[in-house]
Short mmCIF file of C-alpha atoms and ligand atoms in Angstrom, two decimals:
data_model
loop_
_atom_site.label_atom_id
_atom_site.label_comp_id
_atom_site.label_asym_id
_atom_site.label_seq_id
_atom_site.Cartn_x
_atom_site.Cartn_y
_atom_site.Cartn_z
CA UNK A 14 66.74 121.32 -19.75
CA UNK A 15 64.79 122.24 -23.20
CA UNK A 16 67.10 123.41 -26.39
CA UNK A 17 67.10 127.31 -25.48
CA UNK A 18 68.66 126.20 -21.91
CA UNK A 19 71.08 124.27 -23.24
CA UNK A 20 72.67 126.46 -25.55
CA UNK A 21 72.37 129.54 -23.48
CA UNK A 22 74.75 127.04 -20.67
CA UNK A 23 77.19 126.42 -23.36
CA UNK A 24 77.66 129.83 -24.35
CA UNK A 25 78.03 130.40 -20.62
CA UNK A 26 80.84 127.85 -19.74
CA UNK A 27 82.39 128.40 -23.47
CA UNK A 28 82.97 132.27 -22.03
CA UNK A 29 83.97 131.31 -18.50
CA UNK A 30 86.72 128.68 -19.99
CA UNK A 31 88.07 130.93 -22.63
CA UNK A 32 88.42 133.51 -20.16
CA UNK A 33 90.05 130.75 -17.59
CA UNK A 34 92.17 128.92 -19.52
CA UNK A 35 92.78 131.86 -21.76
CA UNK A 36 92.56 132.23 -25.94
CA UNK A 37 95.55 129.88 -26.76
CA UNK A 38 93.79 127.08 -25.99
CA UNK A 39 91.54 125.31 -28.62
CA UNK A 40 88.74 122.90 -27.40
CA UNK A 41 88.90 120.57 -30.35
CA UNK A 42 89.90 116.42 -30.18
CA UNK A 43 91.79 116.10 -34.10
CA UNK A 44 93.75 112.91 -34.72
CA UNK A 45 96.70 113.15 -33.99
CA UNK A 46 99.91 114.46 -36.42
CA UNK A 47 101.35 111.32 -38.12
CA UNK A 48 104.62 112.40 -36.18
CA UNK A 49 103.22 112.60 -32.37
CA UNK A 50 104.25 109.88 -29.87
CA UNK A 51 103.68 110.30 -26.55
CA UNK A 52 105.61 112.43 -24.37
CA UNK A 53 108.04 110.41 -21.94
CA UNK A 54 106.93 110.29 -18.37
CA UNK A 55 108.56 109.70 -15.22
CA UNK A 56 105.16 109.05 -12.70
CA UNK A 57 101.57 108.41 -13.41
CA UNK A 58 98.45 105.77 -13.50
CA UNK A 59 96.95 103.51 -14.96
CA UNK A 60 93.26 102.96 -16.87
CA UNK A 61 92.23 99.13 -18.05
CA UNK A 62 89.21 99.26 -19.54
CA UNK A 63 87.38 96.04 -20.15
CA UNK A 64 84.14 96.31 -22.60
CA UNK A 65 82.38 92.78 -21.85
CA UNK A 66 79.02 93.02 -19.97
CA UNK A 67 76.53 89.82 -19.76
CA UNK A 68 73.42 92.58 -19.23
CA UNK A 69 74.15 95.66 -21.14
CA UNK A 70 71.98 98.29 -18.84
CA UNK A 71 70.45 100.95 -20.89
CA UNK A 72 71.97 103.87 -19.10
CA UNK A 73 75.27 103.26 -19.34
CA UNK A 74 77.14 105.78 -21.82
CA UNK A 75 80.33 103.76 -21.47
CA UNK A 76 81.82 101.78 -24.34
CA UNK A 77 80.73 97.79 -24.17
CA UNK A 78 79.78 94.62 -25.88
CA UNK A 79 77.87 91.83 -25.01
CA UNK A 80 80.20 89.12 -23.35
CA UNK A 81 81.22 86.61 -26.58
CA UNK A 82 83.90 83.99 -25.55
CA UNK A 83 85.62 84.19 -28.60
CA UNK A 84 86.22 87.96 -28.02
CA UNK A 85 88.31 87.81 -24.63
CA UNK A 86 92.07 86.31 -26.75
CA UNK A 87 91.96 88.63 -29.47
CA UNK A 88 90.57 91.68 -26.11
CA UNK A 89 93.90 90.11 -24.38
CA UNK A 90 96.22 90.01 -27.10
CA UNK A 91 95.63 93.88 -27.88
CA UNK A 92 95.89 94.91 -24.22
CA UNK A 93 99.39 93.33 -23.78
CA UNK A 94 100.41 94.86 -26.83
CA UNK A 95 99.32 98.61 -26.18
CA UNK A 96 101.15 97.92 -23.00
CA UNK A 97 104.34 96.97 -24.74
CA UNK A 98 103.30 100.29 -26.88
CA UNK A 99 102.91 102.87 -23.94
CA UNK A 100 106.62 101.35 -22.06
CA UNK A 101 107.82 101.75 -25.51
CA UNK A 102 107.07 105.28 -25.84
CA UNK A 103 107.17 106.79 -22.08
CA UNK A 104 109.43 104.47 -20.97
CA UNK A 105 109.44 102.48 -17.70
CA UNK A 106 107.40 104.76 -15.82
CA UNK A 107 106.47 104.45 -11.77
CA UNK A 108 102.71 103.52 -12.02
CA UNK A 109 101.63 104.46 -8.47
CA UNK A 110 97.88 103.11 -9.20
CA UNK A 111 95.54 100.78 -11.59
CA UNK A 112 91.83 101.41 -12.13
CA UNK A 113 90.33 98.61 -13.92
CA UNK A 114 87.05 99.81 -15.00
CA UNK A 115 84.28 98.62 -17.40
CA UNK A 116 82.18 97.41 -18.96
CA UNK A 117 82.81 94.54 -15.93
CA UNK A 118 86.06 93.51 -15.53
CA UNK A 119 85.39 90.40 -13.41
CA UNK A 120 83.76 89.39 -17.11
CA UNK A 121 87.56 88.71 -18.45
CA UNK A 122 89.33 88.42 -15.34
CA UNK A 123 92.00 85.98 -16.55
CA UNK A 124 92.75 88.57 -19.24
CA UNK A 125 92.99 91.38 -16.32
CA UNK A 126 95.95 89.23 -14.78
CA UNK A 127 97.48 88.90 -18.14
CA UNK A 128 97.34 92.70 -18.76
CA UNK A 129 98.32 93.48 -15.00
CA UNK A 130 101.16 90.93 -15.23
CA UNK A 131 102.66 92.31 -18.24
CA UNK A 132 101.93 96.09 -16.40
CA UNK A 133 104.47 94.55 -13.91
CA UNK A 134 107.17 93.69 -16.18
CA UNK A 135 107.43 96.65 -18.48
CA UNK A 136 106.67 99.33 -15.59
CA UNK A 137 107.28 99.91 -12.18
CA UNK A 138 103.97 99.69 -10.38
CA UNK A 139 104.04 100.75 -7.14
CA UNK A 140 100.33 101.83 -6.03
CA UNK A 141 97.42 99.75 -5.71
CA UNK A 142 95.04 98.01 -8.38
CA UNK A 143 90.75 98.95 -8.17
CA UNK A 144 88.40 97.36 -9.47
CA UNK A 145 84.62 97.73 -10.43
CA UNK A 146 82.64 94.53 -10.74
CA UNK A 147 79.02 93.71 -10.80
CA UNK A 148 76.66 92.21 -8.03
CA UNK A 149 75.68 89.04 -10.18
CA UNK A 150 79.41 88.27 -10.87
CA UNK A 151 80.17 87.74 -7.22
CA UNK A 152 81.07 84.57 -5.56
CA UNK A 153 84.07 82.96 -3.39
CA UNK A 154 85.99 82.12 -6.29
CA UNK A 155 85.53 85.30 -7.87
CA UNK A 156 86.69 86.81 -4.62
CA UNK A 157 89.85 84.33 -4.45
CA UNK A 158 90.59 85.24 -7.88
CA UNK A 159 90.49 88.95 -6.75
CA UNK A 160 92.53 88.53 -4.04
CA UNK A 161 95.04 86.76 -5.64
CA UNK A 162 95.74 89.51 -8.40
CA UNK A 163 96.86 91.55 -6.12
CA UNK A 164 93.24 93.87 -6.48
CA UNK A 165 93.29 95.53 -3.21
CA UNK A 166 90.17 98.12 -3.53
CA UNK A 167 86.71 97.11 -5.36
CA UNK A 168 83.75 98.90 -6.16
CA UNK A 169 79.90 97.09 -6.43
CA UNK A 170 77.72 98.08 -9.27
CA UNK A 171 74.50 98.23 -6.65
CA UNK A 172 72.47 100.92 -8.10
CA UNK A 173 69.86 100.41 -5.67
CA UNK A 174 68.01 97.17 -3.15
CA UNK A 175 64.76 98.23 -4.48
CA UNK A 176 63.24 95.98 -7.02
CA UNK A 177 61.25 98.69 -8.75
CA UNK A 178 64.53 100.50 -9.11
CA UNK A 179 66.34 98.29 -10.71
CA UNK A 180 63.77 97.28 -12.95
CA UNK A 181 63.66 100.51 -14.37
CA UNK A 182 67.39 100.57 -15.05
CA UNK A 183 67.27 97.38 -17.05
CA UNK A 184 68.92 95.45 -13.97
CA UNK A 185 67.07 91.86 -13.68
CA UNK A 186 68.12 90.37 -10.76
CA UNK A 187 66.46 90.25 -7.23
CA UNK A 188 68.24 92.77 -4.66
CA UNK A 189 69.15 89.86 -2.69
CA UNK A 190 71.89 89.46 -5.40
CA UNK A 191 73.35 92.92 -5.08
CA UNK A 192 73.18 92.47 -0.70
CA UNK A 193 75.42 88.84 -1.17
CA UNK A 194 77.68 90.23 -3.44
CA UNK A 195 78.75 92.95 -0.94
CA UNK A 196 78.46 91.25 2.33
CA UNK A 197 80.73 88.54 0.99
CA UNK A 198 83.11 91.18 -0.73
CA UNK A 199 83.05 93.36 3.09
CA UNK A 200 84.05 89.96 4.39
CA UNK A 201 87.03 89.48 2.71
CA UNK A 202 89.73 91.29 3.55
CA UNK A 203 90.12 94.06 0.82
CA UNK A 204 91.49 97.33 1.74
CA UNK A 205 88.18 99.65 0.37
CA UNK A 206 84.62 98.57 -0.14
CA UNK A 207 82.82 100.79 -2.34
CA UNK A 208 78.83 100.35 -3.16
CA UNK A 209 77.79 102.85 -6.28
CA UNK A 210 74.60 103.63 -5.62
CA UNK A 211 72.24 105.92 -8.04
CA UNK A 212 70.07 108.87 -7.14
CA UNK A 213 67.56 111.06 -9.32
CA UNK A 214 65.99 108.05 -10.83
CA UNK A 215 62.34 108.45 -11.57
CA UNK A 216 59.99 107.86 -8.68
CA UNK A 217 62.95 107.09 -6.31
CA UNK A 218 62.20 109.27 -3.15
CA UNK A 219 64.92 110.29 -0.79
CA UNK A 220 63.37 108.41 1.74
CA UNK A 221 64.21 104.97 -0.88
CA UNK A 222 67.67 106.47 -1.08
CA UNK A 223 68.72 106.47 2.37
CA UNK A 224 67.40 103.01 2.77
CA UNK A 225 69.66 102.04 -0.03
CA UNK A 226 72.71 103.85 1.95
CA UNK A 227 71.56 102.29 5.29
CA UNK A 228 71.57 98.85 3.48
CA UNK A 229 74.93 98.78 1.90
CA UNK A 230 76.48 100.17 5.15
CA UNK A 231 74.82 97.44 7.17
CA UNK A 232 76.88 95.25 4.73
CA UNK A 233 79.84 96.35 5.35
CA UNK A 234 80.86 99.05 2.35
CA UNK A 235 82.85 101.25 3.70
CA UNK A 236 82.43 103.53 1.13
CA UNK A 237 79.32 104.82 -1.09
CA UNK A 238 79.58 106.41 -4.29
CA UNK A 239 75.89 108.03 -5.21
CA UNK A 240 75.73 109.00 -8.95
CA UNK A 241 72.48 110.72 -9.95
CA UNK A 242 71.05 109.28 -13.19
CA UNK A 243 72.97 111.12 -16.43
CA UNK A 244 70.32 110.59 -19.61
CA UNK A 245 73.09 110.46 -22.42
CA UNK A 246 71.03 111.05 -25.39
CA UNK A 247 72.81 108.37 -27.25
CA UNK A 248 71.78 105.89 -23.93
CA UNK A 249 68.89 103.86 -24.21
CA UNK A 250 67.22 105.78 -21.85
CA UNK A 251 68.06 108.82 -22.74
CA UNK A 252 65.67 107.78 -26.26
CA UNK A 253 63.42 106.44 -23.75
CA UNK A 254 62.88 109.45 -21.78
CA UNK A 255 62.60 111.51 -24.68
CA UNK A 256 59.97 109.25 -26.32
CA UNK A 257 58.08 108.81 -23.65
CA UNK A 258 58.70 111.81 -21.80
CA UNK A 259 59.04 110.20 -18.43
CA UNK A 260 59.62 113.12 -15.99
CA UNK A 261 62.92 113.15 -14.07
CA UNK A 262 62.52 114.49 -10.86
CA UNK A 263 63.31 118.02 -11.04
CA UNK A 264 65.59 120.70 -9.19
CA UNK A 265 64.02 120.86 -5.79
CA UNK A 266 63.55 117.16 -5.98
CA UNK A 267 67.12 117.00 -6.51
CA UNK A 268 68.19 119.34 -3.79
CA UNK A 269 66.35 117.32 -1.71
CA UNK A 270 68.14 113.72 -2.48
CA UNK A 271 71.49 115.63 -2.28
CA UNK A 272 70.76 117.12 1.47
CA UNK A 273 69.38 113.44 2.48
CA UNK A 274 72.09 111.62 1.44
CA UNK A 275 74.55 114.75 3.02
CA UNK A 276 72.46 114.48 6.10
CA UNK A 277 72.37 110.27 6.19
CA UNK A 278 76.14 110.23 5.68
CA UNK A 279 77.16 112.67 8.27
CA UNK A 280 75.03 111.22 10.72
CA UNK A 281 76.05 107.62 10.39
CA UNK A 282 79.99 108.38 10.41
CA UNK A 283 80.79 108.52 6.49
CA UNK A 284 82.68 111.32 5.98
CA UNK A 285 82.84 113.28 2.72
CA UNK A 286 85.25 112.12 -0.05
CA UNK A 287 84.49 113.57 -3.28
CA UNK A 288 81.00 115.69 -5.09
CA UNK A 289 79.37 112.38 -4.88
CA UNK A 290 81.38 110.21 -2.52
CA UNK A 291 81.38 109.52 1.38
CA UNK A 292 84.18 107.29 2.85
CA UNK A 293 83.85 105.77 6.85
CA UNK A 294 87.23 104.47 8.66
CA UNK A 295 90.48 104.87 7.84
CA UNK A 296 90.03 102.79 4.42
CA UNK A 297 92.27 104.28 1.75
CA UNK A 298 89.78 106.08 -1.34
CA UNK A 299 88.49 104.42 -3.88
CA UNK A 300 88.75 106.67 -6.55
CA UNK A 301 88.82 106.69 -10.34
CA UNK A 302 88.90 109.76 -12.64
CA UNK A 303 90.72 112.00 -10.22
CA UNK A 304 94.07 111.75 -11.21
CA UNK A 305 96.43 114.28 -12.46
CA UNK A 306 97.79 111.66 -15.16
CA UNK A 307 97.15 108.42 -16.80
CA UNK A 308 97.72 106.25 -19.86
CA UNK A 309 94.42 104.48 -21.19
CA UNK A 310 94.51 100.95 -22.35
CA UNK A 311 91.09 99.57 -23.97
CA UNK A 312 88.92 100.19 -26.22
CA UNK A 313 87.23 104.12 -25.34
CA UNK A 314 90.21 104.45 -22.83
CA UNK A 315 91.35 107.98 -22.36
CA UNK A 316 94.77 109.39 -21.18
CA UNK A 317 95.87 112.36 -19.60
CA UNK A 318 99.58 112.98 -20.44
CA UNK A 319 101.93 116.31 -20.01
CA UNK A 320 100.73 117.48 -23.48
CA UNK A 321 97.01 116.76 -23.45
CA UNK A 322 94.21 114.39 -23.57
CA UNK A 323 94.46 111.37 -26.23
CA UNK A 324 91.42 108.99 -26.88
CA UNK A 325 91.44 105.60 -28.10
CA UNK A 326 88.86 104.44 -30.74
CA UNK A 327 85.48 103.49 -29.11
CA UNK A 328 85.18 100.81 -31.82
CA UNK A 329 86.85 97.19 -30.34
CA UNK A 330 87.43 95.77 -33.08
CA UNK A 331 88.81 98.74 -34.59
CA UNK A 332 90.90 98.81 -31.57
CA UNK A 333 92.33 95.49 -31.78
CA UNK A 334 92.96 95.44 -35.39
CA UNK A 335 95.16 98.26 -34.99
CA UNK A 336 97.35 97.04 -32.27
CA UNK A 337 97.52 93.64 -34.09
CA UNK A 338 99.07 95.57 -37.07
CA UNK A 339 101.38 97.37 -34.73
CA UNK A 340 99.67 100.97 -35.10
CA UNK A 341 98.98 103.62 -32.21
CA UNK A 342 94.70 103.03 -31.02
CA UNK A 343 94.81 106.70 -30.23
CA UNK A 344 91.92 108.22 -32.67
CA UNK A 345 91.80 111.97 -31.12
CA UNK A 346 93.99 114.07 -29.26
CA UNK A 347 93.31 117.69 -27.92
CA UNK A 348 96.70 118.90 -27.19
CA UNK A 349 96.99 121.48 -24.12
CA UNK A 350 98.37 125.06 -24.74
CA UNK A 351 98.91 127.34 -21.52
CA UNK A 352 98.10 126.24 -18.34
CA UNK A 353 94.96 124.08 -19.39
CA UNK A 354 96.91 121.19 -17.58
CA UNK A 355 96.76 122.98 -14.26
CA UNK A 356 93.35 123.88 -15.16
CA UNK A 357 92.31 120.27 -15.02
CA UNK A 358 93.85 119.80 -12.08
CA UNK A 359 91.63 122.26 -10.17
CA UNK A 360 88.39 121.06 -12.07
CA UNK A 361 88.88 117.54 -10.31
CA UNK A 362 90.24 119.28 -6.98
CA UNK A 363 86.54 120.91 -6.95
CA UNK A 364 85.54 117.31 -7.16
CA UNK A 365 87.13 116.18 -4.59
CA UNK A 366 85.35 119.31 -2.49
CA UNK A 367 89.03 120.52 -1.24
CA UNK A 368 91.74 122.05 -2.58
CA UNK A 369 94.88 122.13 -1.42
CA UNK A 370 95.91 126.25 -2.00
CA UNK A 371 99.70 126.17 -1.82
CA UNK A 372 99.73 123.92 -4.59
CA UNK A 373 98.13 126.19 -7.12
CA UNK A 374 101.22 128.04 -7.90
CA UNK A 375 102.79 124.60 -9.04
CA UNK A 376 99.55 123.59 -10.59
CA UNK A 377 98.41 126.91 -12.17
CA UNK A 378 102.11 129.48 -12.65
CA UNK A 379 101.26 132.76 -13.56
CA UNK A 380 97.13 131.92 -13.72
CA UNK A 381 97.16 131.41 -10.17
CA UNK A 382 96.58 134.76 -9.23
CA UNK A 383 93.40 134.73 -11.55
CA UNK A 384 92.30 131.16 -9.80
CA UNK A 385 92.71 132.55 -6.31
CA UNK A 386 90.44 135.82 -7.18
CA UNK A 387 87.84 133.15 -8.53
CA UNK A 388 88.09 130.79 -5.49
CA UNK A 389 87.35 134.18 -2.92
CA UNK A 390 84.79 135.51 -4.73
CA UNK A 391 83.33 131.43 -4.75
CA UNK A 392 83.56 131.97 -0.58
CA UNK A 393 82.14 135.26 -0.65
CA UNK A 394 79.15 133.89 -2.45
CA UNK A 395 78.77 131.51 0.63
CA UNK A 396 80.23 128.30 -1.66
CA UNK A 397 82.99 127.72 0.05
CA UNK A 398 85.35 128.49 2.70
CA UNK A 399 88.92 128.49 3.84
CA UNK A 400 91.85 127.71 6.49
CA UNK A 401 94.28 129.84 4.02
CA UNK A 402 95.71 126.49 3.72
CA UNK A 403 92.82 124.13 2.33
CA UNK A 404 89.88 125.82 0.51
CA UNK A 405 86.63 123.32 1.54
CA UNK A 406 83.19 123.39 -0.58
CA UNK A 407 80.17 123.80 1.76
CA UNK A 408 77.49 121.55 1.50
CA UNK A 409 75.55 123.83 -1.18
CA UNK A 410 79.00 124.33 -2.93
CA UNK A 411 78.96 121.03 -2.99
CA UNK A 412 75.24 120.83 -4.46
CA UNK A 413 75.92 123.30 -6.81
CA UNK A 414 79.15 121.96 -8.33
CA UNK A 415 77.35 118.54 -8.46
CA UNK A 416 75.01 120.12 -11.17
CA UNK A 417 78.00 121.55 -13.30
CA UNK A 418 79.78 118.66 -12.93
CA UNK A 419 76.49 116.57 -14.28
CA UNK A 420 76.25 119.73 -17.25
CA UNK A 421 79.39 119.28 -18.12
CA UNK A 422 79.45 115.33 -18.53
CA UNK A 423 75.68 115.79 -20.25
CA UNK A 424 77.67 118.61 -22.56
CA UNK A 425 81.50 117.92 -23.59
CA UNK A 426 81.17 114.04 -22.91
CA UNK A 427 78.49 113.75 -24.72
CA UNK A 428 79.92 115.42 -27.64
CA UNK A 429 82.81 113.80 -27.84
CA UNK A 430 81.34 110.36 -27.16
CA UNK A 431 78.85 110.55 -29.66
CA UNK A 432 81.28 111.75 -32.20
CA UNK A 433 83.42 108.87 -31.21
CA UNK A 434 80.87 106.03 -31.12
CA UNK A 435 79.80 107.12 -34.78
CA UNK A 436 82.38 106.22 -36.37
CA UNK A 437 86.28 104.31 -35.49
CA UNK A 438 88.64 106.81 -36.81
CA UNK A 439 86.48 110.65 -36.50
CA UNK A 440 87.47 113.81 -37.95
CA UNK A 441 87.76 116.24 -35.50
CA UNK A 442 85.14 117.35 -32.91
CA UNK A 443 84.72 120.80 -31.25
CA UNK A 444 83.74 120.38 -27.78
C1 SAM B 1 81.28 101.57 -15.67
S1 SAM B 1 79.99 101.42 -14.56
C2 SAM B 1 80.33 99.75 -14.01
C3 SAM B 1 79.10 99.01 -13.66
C4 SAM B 1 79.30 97.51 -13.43
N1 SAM B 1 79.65 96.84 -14.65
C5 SAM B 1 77.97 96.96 -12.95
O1 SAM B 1 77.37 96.16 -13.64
O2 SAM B 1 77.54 97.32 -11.90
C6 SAM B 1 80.49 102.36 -13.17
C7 SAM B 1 79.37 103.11 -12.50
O3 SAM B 1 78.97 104.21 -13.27
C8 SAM B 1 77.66 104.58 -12.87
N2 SAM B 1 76.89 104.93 -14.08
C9 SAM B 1 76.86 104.29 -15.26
N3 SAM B 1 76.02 104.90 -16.11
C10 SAM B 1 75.50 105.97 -15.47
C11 SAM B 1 74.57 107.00 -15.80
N4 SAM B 1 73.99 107.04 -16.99
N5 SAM B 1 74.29 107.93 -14.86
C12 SAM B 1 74.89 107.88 -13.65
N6 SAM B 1 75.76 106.95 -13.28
C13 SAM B 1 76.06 106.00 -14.16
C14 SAM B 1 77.03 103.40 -12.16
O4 SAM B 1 76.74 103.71 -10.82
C15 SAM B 1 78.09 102.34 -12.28
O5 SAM B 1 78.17 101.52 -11.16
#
């Protein structure tokens, strides 16, 4: 999308969630009043984030460092610590899951059973632990070492079999790598398999995607997660793309990934879990982002709590330097006025395809009224449609929402993130 496209889309979704969420709401991360703590809460996740990566792929938007042994005891020291700081502050809370995402977080596994460990003693942690991990990083003892924490549902970096793929994304290992990792991870007993798996990557066609999906179901995942490329500007390739203007396929291209992927998964039995997700089998979801409330520990790590967003400083040593001296990580904060909570919770019900419609007067109060006019006129348009109990994208609802969903990470995300990665401690940023 040139310049003139993207500002005309922000002024678009700028008017749509002023006139959703309403006026009282202001889309700004500050940092946060010297006198805020966190609200107490009684139920809700929890987000590790672990930073180290051995290959730092120039896609990924996410906050990382290069592995560096001497990194992991201070990393570990500062985890435990903001976990004594959230218990202190919302008290011993029922955590009823743990997503332990990256970075790679079988880079600093030891330190993941440290942080988990403590998790257990200061909380009550009732729901399961996910991980994300990286094909080269998997072997039996990895596995064991899995196992024996306790991690019950894993996800596989894959990207893609294809060695011309995963040359482009800065991945340098042969696909036979990648097809080990998950065969031995499918044959080992954990409750959810996930492959991720990456669409809308230059050159790829859709017949090289379903091969991909073919090949990690033949492996055993029993779920696929298919991202299509995002070109953060601030991501190595998002410079790249702009330099050298490689062309990204375009719309119909697009279109035509999502509807062979759609059509591949329906036909071979994976049923659909999420915008980008199809699950087979009765395996419980591996999910991440989805939740309606979480505390972030880690550098970058983000938390949704009763009165708004909070964001740790991107900057790890930043990060550890103010948990050694006893002080909150927590560099912006966009509090939530109205119903903006409920709000969110609908945004990541559309990403889930389905949402449950006797729970928008709990989510949403008085705005549900305004929702439900929004979600017909969505199934009038031939978007969506409904049981009057569940309300179910179709498939191009689906395709559709898949592009805002990809705006909207290339837009707000990207805002924030950049703002954040400048500098440790940022002034505040309008999103
Ligand atoms: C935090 S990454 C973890 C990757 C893991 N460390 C690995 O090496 O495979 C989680 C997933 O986000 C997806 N992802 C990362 N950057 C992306 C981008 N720029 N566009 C689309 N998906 C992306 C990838 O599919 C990746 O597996």
């Amino acid at each position: 999308m040139n310049s003139v496209g993207r500002g005309l889309s922000r002024l678009a979704t700028r008017g749509l969630r002023r006139y959703l969420v309403g006026p009282g709401q202001r889309w700004r991360f500050e940092p946060p009043d010297p006198g805020w703590t966190p609200p107490p809460v009684a139920r809700t996740s929890l987000y590790l984030h672990v930073p180290f990566c051995r290959n730092c792929c120039p896609y990924c938007p996410y906050t990382k460092v290069r592995y560096d042994e001497a990194l992991i005891e201070p990393y570990t020291r500062a985890a435990l610590a903001e976990v004594d700081q959230w218990a202190d502050n919302i008290g011993p809370a029922e955590i009823d899951s743990v997503y332990v995402g990256g970075g790679t977080p079988t880079q600093a596994l030891a330190s993941v059973v440290r942080v988990l460990d403590r998790v257990r003693r200061r909380f009550r942690l009732t729901g399961d632990v996910s991980m994300e991990t990286s094909p080269p990083d998997i072997n039996t003892e990895t596995v064991q070492r899995l196992r024996a924490a306790n991690v019950s549902l894993v996800s596989l970096g894959v990207q893609s079999f294809q060695v011309k793929h995963l040359a482009a994304i800065g991945r340098h290992y042969q696909p036979v790598v990648a097809e080990r990792a998950l065969s031995l991870l499918a044959e080992s007993g954990f409750a959810s398999v996930n492959a991720d798996i990456m669409f809308a990557l230059p050159g790829q066609t859709p017949e090289d995607m379903t091969a991909d999906l073919a090949r990690a179901a033949e492996l055993g995942a029993n779920q696929l997660t298919t991202y299509p490329l995002f070109t953060f500007p601030y991501t190595a390739v998002g410079e790249y793309l702009q330099l050298k203007a490689v062309r990204m396929p375009d719309l119909g291209a697009r279109r035509r990934q999502y509807r062979a992927i759609s059509d591949w998964c329906r036909a071979h039995g994976f049923e659909r879990v999420s915008v980008w997700g199809f699950k087979r089998g009765g395996a419980p979801r591996y999910s991440s982002v989805t939740r309606d409330g979480y505390i972030g520990i880690g550098p970058g790590a983000g938390s949704h709590l009763p009165d708004g967003f909070a964001l740790n400083t991107f900057d790890l040593s930043a990060w550890i330097k103010a948990l050694d001296s006893g002080v909150s990580p927590i560099a912006l904060r966009m509090p939530f006025a109205a119903h903006m909570g409920g709000w969110w919770w609908l945004y990541w019900r559309f990403y889930d395809t389905r949402i449950p419609l006797d729970a928008l007067d709990w989510a949403l109060g008085e705005d549900a009224g305004k929702a439900r006019r929004w979600l017909h006129a969505i199934e009038r348009a031939g978007m969506a449609y409904s049981n009057g109990r569940t309300f179910e994208l179709t498939e191009p609802g689906a395709f559709w929402l898949h592009l805002l969903q990809n705006l909207f990470a290339l837009s707000y995300v990207n805002t924030l993130w950049t703002a954040a990665r400048r500098r440790p401690w940022p002034q505040a940023v309008a999103i």
